[in-house]
Each structure stands twice: as C-alpha cells, then as structure tokens.
CSV table of C-alpha atoms in Angstrom, one decimal:
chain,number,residue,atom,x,y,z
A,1,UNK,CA,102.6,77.3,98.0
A,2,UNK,CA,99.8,74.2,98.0
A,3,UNK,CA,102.3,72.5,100.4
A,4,UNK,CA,103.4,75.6,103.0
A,5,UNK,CA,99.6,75.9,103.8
A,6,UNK,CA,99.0,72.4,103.9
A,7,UNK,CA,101.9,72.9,106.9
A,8,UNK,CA,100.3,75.8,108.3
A,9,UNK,CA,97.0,74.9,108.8
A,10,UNK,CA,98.0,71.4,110.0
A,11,UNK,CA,100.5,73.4,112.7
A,12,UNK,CA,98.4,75.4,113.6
A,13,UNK,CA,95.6,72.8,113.9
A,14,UNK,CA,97.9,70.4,116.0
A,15,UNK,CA,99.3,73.3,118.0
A,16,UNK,CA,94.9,73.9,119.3
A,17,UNK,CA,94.6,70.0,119.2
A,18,UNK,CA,97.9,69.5,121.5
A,19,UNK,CA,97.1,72.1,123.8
A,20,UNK,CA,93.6,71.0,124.6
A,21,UNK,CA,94.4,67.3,124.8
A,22,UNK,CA,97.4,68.2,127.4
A,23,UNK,CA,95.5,70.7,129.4
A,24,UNK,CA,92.0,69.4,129.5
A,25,UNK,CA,91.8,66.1,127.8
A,26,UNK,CA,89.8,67.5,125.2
A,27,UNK,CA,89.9,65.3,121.9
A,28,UNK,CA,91.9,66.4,118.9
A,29,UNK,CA,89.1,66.1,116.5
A,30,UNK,CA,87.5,69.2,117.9
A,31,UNK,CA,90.3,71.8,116.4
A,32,UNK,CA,91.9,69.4,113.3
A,33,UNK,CA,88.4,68.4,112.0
A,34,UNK,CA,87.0,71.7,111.3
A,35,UNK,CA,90.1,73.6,110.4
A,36,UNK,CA,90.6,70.2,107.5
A,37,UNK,CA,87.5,71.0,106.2
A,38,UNK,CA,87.5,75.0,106.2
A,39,UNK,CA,91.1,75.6,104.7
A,40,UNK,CA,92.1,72.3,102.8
A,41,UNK,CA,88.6,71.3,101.6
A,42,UNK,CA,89.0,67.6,103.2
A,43,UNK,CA,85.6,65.6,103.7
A,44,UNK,CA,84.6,66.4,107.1
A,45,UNK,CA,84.2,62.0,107.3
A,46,UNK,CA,88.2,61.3,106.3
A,47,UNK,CA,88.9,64.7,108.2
A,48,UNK,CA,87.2,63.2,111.8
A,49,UNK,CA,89.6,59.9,111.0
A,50,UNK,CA,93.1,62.0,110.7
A,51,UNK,CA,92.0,63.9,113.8
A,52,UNK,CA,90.9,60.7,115.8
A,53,UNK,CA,94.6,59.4,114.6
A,54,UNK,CA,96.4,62.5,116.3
A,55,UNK,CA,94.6,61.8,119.3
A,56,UNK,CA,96.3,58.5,119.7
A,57,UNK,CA,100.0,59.7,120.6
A,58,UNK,CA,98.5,62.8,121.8
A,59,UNK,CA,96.5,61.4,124.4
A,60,UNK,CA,99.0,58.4,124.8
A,61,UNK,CA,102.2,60.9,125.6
A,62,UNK,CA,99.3,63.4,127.7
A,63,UNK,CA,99.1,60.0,129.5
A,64,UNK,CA,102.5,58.9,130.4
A,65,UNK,CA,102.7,62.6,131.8
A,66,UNK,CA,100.3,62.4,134.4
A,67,UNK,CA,100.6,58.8,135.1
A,68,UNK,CA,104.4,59.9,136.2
A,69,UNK,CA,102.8,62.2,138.2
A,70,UNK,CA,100.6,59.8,140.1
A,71,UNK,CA,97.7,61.8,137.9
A,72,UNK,CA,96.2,58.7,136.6
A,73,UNK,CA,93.1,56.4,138.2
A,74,UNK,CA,94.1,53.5,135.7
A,75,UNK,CA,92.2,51.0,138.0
A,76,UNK,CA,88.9,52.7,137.9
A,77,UNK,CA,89.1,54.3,134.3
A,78,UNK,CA,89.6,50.5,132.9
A,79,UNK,CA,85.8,50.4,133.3
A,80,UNK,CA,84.6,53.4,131.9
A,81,UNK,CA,87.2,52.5,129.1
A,82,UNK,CA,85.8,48.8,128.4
A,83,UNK,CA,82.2,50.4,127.0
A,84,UNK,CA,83.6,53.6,125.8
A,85,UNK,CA,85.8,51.1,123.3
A,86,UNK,CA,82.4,49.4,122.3
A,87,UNK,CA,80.1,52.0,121.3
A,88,UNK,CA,83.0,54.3,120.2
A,89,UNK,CA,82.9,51.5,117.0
A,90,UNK,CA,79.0,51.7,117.1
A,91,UNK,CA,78.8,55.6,117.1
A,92,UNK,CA,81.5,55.7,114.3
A,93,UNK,CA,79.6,53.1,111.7
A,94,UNK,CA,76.3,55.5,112.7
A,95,UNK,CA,78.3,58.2,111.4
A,96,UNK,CA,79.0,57.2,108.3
A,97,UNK,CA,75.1,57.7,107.1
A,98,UNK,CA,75.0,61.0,108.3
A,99,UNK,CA,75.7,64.3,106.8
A,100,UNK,CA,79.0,65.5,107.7
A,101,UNK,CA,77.3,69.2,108.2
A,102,UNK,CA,75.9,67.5,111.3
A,103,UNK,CA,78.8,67.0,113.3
A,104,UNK,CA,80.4,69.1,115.5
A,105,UNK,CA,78.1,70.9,117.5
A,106,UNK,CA,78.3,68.5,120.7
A,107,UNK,CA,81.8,69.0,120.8
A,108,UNK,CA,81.6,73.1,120.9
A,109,UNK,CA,78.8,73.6,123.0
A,110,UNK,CA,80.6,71.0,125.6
A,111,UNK,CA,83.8,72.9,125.7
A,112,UNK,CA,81.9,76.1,125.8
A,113,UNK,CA,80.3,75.2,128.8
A,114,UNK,CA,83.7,73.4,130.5
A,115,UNK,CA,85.7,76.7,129.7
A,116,UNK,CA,82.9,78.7,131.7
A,117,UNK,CA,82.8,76.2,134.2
A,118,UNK,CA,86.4,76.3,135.3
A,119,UNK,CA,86.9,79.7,135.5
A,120,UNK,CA,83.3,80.2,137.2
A,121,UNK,CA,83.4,77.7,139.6
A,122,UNK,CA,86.8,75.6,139.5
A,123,UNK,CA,87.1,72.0,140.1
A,124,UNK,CA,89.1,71.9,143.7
A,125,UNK,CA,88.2,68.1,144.7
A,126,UNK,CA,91.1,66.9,146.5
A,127,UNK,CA,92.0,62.9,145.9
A,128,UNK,CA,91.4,61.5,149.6
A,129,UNK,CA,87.8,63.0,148.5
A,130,UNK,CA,87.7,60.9,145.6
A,131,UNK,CA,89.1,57.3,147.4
A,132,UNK,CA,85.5,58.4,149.6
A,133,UNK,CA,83.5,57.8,146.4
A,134,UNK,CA,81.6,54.3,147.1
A,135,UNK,CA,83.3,52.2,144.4
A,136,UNK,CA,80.1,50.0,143.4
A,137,UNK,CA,78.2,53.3,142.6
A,138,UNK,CA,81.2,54.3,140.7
A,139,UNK,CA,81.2,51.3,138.6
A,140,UNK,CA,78.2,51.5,137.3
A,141,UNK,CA,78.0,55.1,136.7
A,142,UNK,CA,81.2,54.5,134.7
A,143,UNK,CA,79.6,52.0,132.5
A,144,UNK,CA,76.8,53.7,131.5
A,145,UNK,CA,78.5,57.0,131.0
A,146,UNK,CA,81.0,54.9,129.1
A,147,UNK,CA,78.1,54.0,126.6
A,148,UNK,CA,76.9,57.4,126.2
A,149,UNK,CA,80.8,59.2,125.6
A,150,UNK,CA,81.9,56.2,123.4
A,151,UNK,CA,78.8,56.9,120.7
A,152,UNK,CA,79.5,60.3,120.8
A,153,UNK,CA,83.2,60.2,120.3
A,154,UNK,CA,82.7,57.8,117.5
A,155,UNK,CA,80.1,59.5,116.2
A,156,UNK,CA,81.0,63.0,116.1
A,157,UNK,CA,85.1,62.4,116.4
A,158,UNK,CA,84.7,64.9,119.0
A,159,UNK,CA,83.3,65.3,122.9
A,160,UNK,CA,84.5,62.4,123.9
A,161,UNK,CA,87.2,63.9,125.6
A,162,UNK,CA,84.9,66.8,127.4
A,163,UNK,CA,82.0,64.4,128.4
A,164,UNK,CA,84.4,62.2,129.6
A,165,UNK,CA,85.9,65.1,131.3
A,166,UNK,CA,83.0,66.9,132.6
A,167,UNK,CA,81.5,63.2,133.9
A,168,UNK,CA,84.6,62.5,135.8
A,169,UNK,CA,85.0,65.8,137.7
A,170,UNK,CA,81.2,66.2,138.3
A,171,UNK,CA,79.2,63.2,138.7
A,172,UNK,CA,82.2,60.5,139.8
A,173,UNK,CA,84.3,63.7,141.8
A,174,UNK,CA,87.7,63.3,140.7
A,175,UNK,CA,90.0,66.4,140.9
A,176,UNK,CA,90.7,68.5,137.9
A,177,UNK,CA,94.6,66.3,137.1
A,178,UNK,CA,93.8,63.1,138.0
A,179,UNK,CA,90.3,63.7,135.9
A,180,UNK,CA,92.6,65.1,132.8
A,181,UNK,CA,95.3,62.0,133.4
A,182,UNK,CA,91.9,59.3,133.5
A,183,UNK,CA,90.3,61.4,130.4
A,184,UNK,CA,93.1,60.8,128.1
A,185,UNK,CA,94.6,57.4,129.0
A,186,UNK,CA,91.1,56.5,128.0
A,187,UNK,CA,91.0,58.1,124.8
A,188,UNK,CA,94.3,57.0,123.6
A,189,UNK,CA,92.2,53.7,123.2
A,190,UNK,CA,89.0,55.4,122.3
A,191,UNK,CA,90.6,57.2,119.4
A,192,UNK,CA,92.7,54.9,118.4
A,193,UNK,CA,89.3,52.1,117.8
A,194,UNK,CA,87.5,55.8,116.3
A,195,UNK,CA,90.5,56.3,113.5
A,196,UNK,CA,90.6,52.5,112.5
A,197,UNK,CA,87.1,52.5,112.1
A,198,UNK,CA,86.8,55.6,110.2
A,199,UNK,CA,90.0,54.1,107.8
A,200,UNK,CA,88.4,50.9,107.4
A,201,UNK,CA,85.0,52.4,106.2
A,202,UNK,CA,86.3,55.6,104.2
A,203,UNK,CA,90.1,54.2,103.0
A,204,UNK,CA,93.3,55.7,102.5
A,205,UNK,CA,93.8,58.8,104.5
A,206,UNK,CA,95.8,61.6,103.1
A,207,UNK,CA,99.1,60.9,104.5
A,208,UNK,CA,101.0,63.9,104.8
A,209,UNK,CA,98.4,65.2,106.3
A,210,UNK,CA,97.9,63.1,108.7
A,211,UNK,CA,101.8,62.5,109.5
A,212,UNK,CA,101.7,66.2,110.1
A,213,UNK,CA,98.8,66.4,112.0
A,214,UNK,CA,99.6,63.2,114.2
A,215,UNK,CA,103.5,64.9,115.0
A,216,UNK,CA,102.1,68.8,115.9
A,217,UNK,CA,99.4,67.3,117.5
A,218,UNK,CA,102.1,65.1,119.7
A,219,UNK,CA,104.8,68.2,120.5
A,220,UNK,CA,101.4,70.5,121.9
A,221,UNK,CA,100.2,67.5,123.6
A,222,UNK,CA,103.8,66.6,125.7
A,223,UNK,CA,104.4,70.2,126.5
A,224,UNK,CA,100.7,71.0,127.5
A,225,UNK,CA,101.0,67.7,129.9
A,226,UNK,CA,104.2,68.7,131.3
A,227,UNK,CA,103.2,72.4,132.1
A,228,UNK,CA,99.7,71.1,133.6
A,229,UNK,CA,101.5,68.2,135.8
A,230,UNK,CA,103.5,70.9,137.5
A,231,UNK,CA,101.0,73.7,137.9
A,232,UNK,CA,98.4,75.0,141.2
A,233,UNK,CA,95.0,73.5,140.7
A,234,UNK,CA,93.4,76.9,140.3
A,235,UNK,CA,96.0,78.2,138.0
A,236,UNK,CA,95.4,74.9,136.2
A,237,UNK,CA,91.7,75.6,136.3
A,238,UNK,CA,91.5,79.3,134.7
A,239,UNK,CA,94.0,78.3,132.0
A,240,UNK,CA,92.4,74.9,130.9
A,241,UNK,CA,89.0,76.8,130.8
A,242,UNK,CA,91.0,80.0,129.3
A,243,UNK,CA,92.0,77.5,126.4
A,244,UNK,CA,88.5,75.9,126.1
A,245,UNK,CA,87.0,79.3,125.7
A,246,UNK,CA,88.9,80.1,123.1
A,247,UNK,CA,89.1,76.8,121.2
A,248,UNK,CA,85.2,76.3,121.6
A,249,UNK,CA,84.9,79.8,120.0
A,250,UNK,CA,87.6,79.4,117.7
A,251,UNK,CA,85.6,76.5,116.1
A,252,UNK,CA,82.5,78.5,116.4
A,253,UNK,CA,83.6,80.6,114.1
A,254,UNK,CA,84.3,77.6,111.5
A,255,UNK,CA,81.3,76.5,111.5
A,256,UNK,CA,80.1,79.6,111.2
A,257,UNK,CA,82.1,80.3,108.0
A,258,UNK,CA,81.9,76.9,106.2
C-alpha cells in the first residue's frame, strides 16, 4: 500500500511538473516539492533536490522540442544562462540555513500572476519583432536578470522557470514559444547545478522516488512540448495560463494544508 501511493503521488506530481515545464517552462519543483512534503512526509530541503533533478530531462527533452521547431534563441539565452548557472549554486547553499516553511511562496504568487497574464492580455510578439531588440541592451539585461532568477531558482527550487519566463516575454520581448524554448534550455542547466548542489549538501536522495519523479516528470514534459510546438499562439496562450492557474492554486492549497 506504502508503495502504490508513493506511485500515485509521484504520477501525479510529475504528470503537474511535465505539463508546466512543456507548456510554460515553469520549473518542476513548483508541483513535486510540495506534493513530497504534503503526502510522503519528505524534508521540503531533499524534496526541492528530487524536483530540481526531474527538471533536468524535463526541461532537456521540452528543449529538443522547440529547438526542432526553430523555438529556441540558443545564441542569446547562453548569456542569461552563464549567471543564472552561478548564483543558482549561491541561492542553493543560502538555502540550506533557511527554514524549509519559507520556500515556496515566490514560485506561486509568480505563476499566479503569469496564468492571469496570459489569458488577460496574451503574449503575441512576433520574432522579426524580437531580432528588433538592440542586442547590447539585451545583453546586459540578460545578465543581471540572470543573477536575480539564478538565486531564486537555487534558493527556492522554484520560480526560476516563471521569472525567467515572465523576463523574457516582457522586458527582452520574445514571443510566447520561442520564450518557453529559451526558458527551459536554460533550466535544463540551471536545475541540473540546483540538484547537484542540493545532493552534495543534504546526501542520498530517496531513489525510487526520484526515479519515478524524474520518468513522469519526462513523459508530461515531451508530450506538453510536442502539443505546444504545434499549437496557435493564442490557443497556446489561454492554455499555458489555464494550467498556471490551476497549478499556482493547486499548490496554494498545499501550503495551505501543511
């Protein structure tokens, strides 16, 4: 019985987690790190590191999707990347002297606000737009927005992924798929440094777990992608904010409870 909710919760946690890295780039630790801690009692520290881990192939195999598609700004997400990867380390060692009742809250209130946003007011930038975007503004807007989603990706295990998101479509006007492609190319690195860091600090992770949450997590993710890739822009818009909505509120209610 121990073990068949041990799947459940970890399918149904990847099944969120997929879904929201596919569509929106969101990170993995916003749906596996709470549901961890509310139904298998996991330590919401060891909890942020198996979630940062399922965001590797997640957000690797999201990437490969829109990359094929031509939905990837490799060239100019490098940047953002190079200080995101730095303070993602910083923000994760901070983490580890706080009280794990702490985290969380970026993460919800940012996807919250990024489900409204789509559905309110969509994101219809096209990409000759974007190649308009003067590219030495660009770089150093990247950087220091790098600095701030980095520490609060390792720091939280969560956000990353809608900061990143909401930065990228707003302030350096990318359009919605190529912003979702950029976001999670990005934190296949960022999570992968988030999940080493959190293993070398806290130890062994609980291995089935994580196995399951890492494979659930990368079905979701591939068919999210693959749906997204082929979808209208506004379509795209109303259902990656639909599925914000409800994760943010979803994980409201977690916290809520816990």
């Amino acid at each position: 019985m121990e073990l068949f909710i041990t799947v459940l919760v970890c399918f149904l946690a990847g099944m969120g987690a997929g879904l929201g890295t596919g569509f929106a780039g969101m990170s993995a630790a916003a749906v596996i790190t709470p549901m961890l801690v509310t139904f298998l009692g996991m330590d919401p520290y060891s909890a942020v590191g198996i979630a940062l881990a399922s965001d590797v192939l997640a957000s690797g195999i999201s990437a490969y999707e829109y990359g094929k598609n031509k939905n990837l700004d490799i060239k100019n997400g490098i940047v953002m990347m190079a200080s995101v990867l730095v303070f993602t380390a910083v923000g994760s060692f901070v983490s580890s002297f706080v009280p794990g009742g702490t985290m969380g809250t970026t993460s919800v209130v940012a996807t919250l606000f990024l489900g409204v946003r789509f559905i309110v007011k969509p994101v219809m930038t096209t990409k000759e737009s974007m190649a308009s975007v003067n590219a030495k503004k660009r770089i150093v807007q990247s950087v220091l927005s790098g600095i701030f989603i980095g520490f609060i990706c390792g720091f939280i295990g969560a956000g990353g992924g809608m900061m990143m998101l909401l930065i990228l479509t707003s302030i350096l006007g990318y359009e919605l798929k190529t912003a979702v492609g950029t976001s999670v190319f990005i934190m296949t690195f960022t999570a992968l440094t988030g999940s080493v860091s959190h293993f070398i600090i806290d130890g062994t992770p609980d291995w089935t777990v994580l196995v399951l949450c890492v494979a659930f997590t990368l079905i979701w993710a591939r068919i999210a992608a693959r749906f997204a890739n082929k979808a209208e822009p506004k379509l795209l818009n109303r259902i990656t904010g639909v599925i914000l909505i409800v994760l943010g509120v979803t994980v409201l209610g977690f916290n809520m409870f816990t």
